[in-house]
XYZ file of C-alpha atoms in Angstrom:
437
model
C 0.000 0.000 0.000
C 1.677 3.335 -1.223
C 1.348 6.047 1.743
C 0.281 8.397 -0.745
C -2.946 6.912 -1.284
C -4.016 6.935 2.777
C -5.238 9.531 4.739
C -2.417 12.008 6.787
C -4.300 11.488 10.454
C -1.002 10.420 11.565
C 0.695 13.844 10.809
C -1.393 15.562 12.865
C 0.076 13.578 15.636
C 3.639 14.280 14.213
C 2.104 18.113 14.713
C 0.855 18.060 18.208
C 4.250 16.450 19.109
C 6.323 19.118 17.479
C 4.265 22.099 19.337
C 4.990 20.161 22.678
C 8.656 19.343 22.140
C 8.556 23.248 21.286
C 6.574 24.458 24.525
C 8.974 21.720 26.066
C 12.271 24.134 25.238
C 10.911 27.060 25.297
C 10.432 26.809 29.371
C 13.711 25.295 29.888
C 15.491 27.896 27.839
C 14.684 30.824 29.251
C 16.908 30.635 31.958
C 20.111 30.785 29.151
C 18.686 34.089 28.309
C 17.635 35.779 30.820
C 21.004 34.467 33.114
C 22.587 37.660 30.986
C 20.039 40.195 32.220
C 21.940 42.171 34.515
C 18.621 42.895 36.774
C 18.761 38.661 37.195
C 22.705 38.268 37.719
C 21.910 41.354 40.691
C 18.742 39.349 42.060
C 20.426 36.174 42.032
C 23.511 36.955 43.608
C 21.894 39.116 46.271
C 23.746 42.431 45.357
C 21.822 46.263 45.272
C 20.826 47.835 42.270
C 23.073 49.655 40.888
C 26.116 47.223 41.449
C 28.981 47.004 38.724
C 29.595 43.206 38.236
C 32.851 42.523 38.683
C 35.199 39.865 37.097
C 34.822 37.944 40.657
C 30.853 38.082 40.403
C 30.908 37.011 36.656
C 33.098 34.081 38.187
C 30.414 33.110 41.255
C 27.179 33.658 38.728
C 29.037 31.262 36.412
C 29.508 28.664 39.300
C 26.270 29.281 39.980
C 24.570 28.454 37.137
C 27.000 25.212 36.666
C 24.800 23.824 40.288
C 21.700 25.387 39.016
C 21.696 23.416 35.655
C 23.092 19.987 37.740
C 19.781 20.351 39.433
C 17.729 20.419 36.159
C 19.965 17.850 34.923
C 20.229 15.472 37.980
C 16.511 15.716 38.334
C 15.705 15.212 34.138
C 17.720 11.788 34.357
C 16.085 10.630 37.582
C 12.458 11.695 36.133
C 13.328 9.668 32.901
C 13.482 6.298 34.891
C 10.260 6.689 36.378
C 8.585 8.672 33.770
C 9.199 6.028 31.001
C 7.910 3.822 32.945
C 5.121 5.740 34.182
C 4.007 6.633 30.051
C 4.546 2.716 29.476
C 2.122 1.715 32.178
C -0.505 4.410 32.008
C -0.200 5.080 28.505
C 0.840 8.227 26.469
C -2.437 10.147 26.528
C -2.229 10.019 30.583
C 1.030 9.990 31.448
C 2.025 12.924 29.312
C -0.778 15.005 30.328
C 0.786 14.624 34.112
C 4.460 15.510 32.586
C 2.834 18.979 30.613
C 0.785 19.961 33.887
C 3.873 19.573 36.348
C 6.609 20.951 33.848
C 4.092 24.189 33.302
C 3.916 24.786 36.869
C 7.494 24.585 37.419
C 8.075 27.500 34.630
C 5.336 29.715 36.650
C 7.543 28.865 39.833
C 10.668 30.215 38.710
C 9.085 33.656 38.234
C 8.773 34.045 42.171
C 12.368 33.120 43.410
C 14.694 35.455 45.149
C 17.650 33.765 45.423
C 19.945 30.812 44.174
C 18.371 28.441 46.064
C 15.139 29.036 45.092
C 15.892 28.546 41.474
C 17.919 25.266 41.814
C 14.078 24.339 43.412
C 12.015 25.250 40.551
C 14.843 23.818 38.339
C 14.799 20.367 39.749
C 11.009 20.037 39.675
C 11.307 21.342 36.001
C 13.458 18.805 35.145
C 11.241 16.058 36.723
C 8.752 17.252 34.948
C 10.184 17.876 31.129
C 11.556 14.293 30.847
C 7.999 12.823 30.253
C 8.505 14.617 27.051
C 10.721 12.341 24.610
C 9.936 8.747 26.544
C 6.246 9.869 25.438
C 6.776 11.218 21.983
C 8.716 8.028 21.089
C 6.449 5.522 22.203
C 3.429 7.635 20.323
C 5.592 7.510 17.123
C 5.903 3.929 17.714
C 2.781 3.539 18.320
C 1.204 5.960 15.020
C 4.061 4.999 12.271
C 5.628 1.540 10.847
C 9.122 1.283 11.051
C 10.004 3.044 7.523
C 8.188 6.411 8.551
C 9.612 6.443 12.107
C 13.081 7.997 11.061
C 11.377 11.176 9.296
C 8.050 11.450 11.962
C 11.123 11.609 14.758
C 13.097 14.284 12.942
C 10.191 16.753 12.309
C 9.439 16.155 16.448
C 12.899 16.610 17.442
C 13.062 20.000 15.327
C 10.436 21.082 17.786
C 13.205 21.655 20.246
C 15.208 23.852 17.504
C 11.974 26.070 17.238
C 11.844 26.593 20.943
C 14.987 27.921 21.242
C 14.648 30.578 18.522
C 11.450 31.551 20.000
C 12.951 32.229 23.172
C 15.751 33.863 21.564
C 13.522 36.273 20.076
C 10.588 36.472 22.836
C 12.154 37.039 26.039
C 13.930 39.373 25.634
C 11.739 41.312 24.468
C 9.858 40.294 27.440
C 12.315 41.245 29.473
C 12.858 44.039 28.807
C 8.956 45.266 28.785
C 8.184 43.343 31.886
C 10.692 42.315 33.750
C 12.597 39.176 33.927
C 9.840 37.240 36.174
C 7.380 37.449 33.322
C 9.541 35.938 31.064
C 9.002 32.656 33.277
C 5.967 33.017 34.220
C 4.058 34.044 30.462
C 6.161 31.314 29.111
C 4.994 28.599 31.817
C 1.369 29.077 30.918
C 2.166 28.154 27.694
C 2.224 24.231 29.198
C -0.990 24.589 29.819
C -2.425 25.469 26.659
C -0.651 22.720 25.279
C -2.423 20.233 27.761
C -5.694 21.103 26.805
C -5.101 20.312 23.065
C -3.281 16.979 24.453
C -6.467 16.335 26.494
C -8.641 17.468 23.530
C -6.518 15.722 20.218
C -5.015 12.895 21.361
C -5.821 8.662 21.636
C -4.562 5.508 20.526
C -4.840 4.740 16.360
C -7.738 2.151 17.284
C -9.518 5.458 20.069
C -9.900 7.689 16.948
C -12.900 7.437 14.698
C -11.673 9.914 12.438
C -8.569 7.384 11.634
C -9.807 5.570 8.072
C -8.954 1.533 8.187
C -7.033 2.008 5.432
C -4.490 4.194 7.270
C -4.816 2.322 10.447
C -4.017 -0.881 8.504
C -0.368 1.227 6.918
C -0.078 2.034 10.487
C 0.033 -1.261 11.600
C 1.835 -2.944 8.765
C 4.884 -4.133 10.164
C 4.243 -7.653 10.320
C 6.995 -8.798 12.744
C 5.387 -6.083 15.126
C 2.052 -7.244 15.298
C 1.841 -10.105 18.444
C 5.260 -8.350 20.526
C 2.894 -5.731 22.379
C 0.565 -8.274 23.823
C 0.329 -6.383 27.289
C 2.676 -7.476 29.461
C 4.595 -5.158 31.536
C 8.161 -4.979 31.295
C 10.374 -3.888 34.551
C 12.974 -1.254 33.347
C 15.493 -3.034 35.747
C 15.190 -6.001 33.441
C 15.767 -3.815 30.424
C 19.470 -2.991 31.888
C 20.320 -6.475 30.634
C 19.837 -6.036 27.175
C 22.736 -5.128 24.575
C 19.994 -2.910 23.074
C 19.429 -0.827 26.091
C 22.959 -0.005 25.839
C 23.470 0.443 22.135
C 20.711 3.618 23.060
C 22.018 4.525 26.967
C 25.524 4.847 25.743
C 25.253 7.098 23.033
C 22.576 9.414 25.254
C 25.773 9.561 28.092
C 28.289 10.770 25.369
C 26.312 13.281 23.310
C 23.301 14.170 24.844
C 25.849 16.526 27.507
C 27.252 18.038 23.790
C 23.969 19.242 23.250
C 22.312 20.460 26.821
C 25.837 22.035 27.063
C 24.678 24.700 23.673
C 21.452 25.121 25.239
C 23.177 26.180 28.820
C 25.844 27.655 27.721
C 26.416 29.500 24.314
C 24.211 32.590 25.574
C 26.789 33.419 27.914
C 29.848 31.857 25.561
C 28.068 34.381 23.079
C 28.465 37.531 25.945
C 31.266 36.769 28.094
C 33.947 34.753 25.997
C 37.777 36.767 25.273
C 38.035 35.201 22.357
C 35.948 37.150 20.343
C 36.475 40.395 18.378
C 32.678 41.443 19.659
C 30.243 39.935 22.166
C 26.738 39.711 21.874
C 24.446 40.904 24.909
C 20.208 40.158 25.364
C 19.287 42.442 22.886
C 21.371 41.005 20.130
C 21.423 37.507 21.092
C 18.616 36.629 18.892
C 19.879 36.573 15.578
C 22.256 34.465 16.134
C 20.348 31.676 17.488
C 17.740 32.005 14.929
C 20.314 31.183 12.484
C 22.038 28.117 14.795
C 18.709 26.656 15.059
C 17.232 26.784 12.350
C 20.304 25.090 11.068
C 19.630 22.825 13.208
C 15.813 21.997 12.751
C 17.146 21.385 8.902
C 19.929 18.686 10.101
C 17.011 17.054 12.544
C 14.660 16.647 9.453
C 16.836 16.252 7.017
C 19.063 13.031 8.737
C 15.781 11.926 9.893
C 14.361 11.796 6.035
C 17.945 10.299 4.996
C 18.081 7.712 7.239
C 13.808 6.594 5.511
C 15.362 7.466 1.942
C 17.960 4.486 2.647
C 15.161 2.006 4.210
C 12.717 2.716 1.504
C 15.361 1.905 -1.075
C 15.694 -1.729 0.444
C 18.855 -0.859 3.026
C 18.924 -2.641 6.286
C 17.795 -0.643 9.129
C 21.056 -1.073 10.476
C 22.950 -0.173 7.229
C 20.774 3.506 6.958
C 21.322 4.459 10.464
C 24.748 3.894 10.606
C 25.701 5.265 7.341
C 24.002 8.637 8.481
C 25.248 8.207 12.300
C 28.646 8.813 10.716
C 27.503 11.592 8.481
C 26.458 13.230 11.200
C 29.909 12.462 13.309
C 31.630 14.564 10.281
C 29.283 17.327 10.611
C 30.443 18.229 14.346
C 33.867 17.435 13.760
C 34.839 21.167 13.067
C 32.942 22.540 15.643
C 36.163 22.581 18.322
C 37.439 25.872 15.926
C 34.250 27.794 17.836
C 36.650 27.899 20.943
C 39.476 29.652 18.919
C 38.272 31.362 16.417
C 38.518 35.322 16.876
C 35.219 35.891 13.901
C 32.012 35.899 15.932
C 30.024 34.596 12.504
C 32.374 31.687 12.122
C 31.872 30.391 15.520
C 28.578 30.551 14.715
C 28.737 28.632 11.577
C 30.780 26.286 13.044
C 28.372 25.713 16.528
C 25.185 25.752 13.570
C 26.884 22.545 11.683
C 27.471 21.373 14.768
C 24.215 20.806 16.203
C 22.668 20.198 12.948
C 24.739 17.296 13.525
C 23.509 16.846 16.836
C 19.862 16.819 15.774
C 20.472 14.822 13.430
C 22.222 11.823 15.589
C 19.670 12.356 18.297
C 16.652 11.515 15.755
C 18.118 8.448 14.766
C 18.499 7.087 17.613
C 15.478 7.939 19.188
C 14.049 6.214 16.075
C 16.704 3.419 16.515
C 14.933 2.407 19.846
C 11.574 1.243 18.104
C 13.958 -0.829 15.462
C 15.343 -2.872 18.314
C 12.863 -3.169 21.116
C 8.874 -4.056 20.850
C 6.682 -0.948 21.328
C 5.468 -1.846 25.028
C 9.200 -1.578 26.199
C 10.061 1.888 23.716
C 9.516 4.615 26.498
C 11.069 3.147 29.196
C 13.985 2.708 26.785
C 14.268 6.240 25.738
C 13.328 6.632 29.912
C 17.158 4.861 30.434
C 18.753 6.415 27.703
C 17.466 9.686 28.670
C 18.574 9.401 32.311
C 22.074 8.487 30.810
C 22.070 11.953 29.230
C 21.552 13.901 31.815
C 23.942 12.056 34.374
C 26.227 13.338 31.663
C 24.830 16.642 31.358
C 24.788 17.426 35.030
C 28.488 16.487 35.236
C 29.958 18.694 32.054
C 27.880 21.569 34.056
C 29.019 21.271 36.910
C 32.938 21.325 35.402
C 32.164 24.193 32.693
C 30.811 26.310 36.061
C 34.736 25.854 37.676
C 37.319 25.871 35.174
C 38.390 29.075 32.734
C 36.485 29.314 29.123
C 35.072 26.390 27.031
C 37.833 24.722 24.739
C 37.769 21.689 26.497
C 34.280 20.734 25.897
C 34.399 22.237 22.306
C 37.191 19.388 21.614
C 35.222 16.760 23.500
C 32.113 17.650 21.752
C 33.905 17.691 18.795
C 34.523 13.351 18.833
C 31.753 12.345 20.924
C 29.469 10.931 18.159
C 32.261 9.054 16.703
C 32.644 7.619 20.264
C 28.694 7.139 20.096
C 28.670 5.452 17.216
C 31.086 2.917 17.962
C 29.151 1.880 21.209
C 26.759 1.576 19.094
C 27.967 -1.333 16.805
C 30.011 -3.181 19.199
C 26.434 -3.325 21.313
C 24.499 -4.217 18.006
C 26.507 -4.914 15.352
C 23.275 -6.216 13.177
C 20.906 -4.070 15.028
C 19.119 -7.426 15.549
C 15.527 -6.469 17.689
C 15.717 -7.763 21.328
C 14.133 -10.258 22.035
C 11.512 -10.092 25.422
């Protein structure tokens, strides 16, 4: 049956997972922007208006924000072990309604802190509540898409994050600076709860919605080696730790998801407060420049993600097309460690644009990649371990970019970790063989 002759239902779902993966970014971005407001670095580190930060307060806001972000980050791996397998119990329709409602309220919360303390709070129940996000969207591509679609669905939801950050780049400060830097958190935290309503409203099973015609539900279904492996039963995430498959996903999260929440944390204030540079960039002219590195990277997150279901619908193995574009993608970052030394502003930010094209590109794979090697009842308690991998490793390269001089060090690691990735990768699943539980 050609796709082309079914109805597009499922895209809809694609939609409604983009807009949350969006919403999703947007609240945990606005803390990289609004960190440079000088109002917030005065607020935060308890000093009077008025106050000329010194080199020694730039110093204590950056070790600051390295603890700040190892809360989000601590908290985002421990909420995707019990997330995942909270979505894969309850379902996606409930259990990422609970994730929208808690993350939203967690945004609001940031709005009324006073002090350091009080953000690493609303930080750590922020990142509780965000990592319902990807465990869920995974399991509802499984769940809406056979295997050759999966890729390309994946990549247009991953690009959500992309959009996020470019719309905080250009919203807040904007907000900021006509409100304040509490409304930035709080206007953007409502936004979760708009999103839950359409959620509530939009969303079922392929088998809930009436609107679904038989003859997409029957493309939907139409991997036939998929059909009796969700029968129901429950699977323990302790028991996934024994797979070769869980690892061939967790290992690769550990070494590049930190590559990637690093940009998000950090390049604002790279951006500002780095020597390197000819010119730094401040909140009102911040924007640009993101616009352009994620848009950049929204292309690389589609376009590996449509390479990757070019290679399967040509007859490749599912292992051949994801590791042929895994190592694409590892050449793509490779340059990006000239970012730390280069004195042009614009080719740091070409370089830091391929770079996380690259990223976006990886990461949609193997989010895909956990569907092609585990049965749909296990997939978000999968991406629920592989998630929590990621931000173990996130929390750690935070916590050492907040105490040591500059960034070149993570710029070089960041500039080999998906080669490392990849190579877990095939010596955990060297045919990318489906596990079998």
């Amino acid at each position: 049956m050609s796709s082309t002759t079914i109805g597009k239902y499922r895209w809809r779902i694609v939609a409604l997972l983009f807009f949350a993966t969006t919403i999703n970014y947007i609240d945990r971005q606005v803390l990289s922007f609004t960190i440079i407001n000088e109002q917030f670095q005065l607020d935060i580190l308890g000093l009077p208006l008025g106050h000329k930060i010194t080199a020694a307060d730039d110093a204590h806001l950056k070790a600051l924000l390295g603890y700040v972000d190892a809360a989000f980050k601590i908290a985002y791996a421990m909420g995707f072990l019990f997330v995942g397998w909270f979505i894969d119990r309850v379902g996606t329709r409930k259990g990422f309604s609970f994730s929208m409602l808690l993350w939203s309220i967690a945004g609001v919360l940031h709005g009324l802190v006073s002090r350091a303390a009080g953000l690493i709070g609303a930080r750590f129940l922020l990142g509780i509540g965000e990592s319902g996000n990807f465990p869920a969207a995974v399991k509802t591509i499984a769940e809406w898409f056979p295997r050759k679609e999966r890729s390309f669905a994946t990549g247009i939801m991953n690009a959500g994050a992309n959009v996020g950050v470019i719309a905080t780049a250009l919203a807040v400060p904007y907000i900021i600076h006509h409100f304040g830097w509490r409304a930035s958190f709080v206007i953007t935290g409502g936004l979760g709860l708009i999103l839950l309503l359409c959620w509530r409203t939009w969303y079922n099973q392929p088998r809930k919605v009436q609107q679904l015609s038989a003859e997409e539900l029957a493309y939907i279904e139409s991997d036939k080696d998929e059909i009796h492996t969700d029968d129901g039963q429950k699977i323990g995430w302790i028991k996934l730790f024994g797979y070769r498959q869980t690892w061939a996903f967790a290992l690769p999260k550990f070494f590049t998801d930190c590559v990637w929440y690093f940009f998000l944390t950090w390049l604002p204030m790279f951006f500002a407060k780095s020597n390197t540079f000819d010119e730094n960039l401040d909140l009102s002219t911040v924007g640009i420049p993101f616009l352009v590195i994620y848009i950049v990277s929204d292309l690389g997150s589609v376009f590996f993600g449509w390479l990757t279901s070019t290679f399967m619908k040509k007859g490749w193995s599912a292992n051949k097309a994801r590791k042929t574009t895994l190592f694409l993608c590892g050449l793509c970052a490779l340059p990006i460690v000239f970012a730390a030394k280069t004195h042009s502003l614009h080719l740091a930010i070409a370089l830091i644009a391929l770079g996380t094209a690259a990223h976006q590109g990886f990461s949609s794979n193997i989010l895909a990649m956990v569907s092609d090697i585990f049965p749909k009842k296990a997939a978000a308690s999968v991406t629920g371990i592989g998630g929590m991998m990621g931000g173990v490793s996130g929390a750690l390269v935070s916590l050492y970019v907040g105490q040591i001089e500059g960034y070149l060090p993570v710029f070089i690691y960041a500039s080999s970790a998906y080669f490392i990735a990849l190579l877990a990768i095939h010596l955990c699943v060297p045919r990318m063989q489906k596990a079998l539980i």
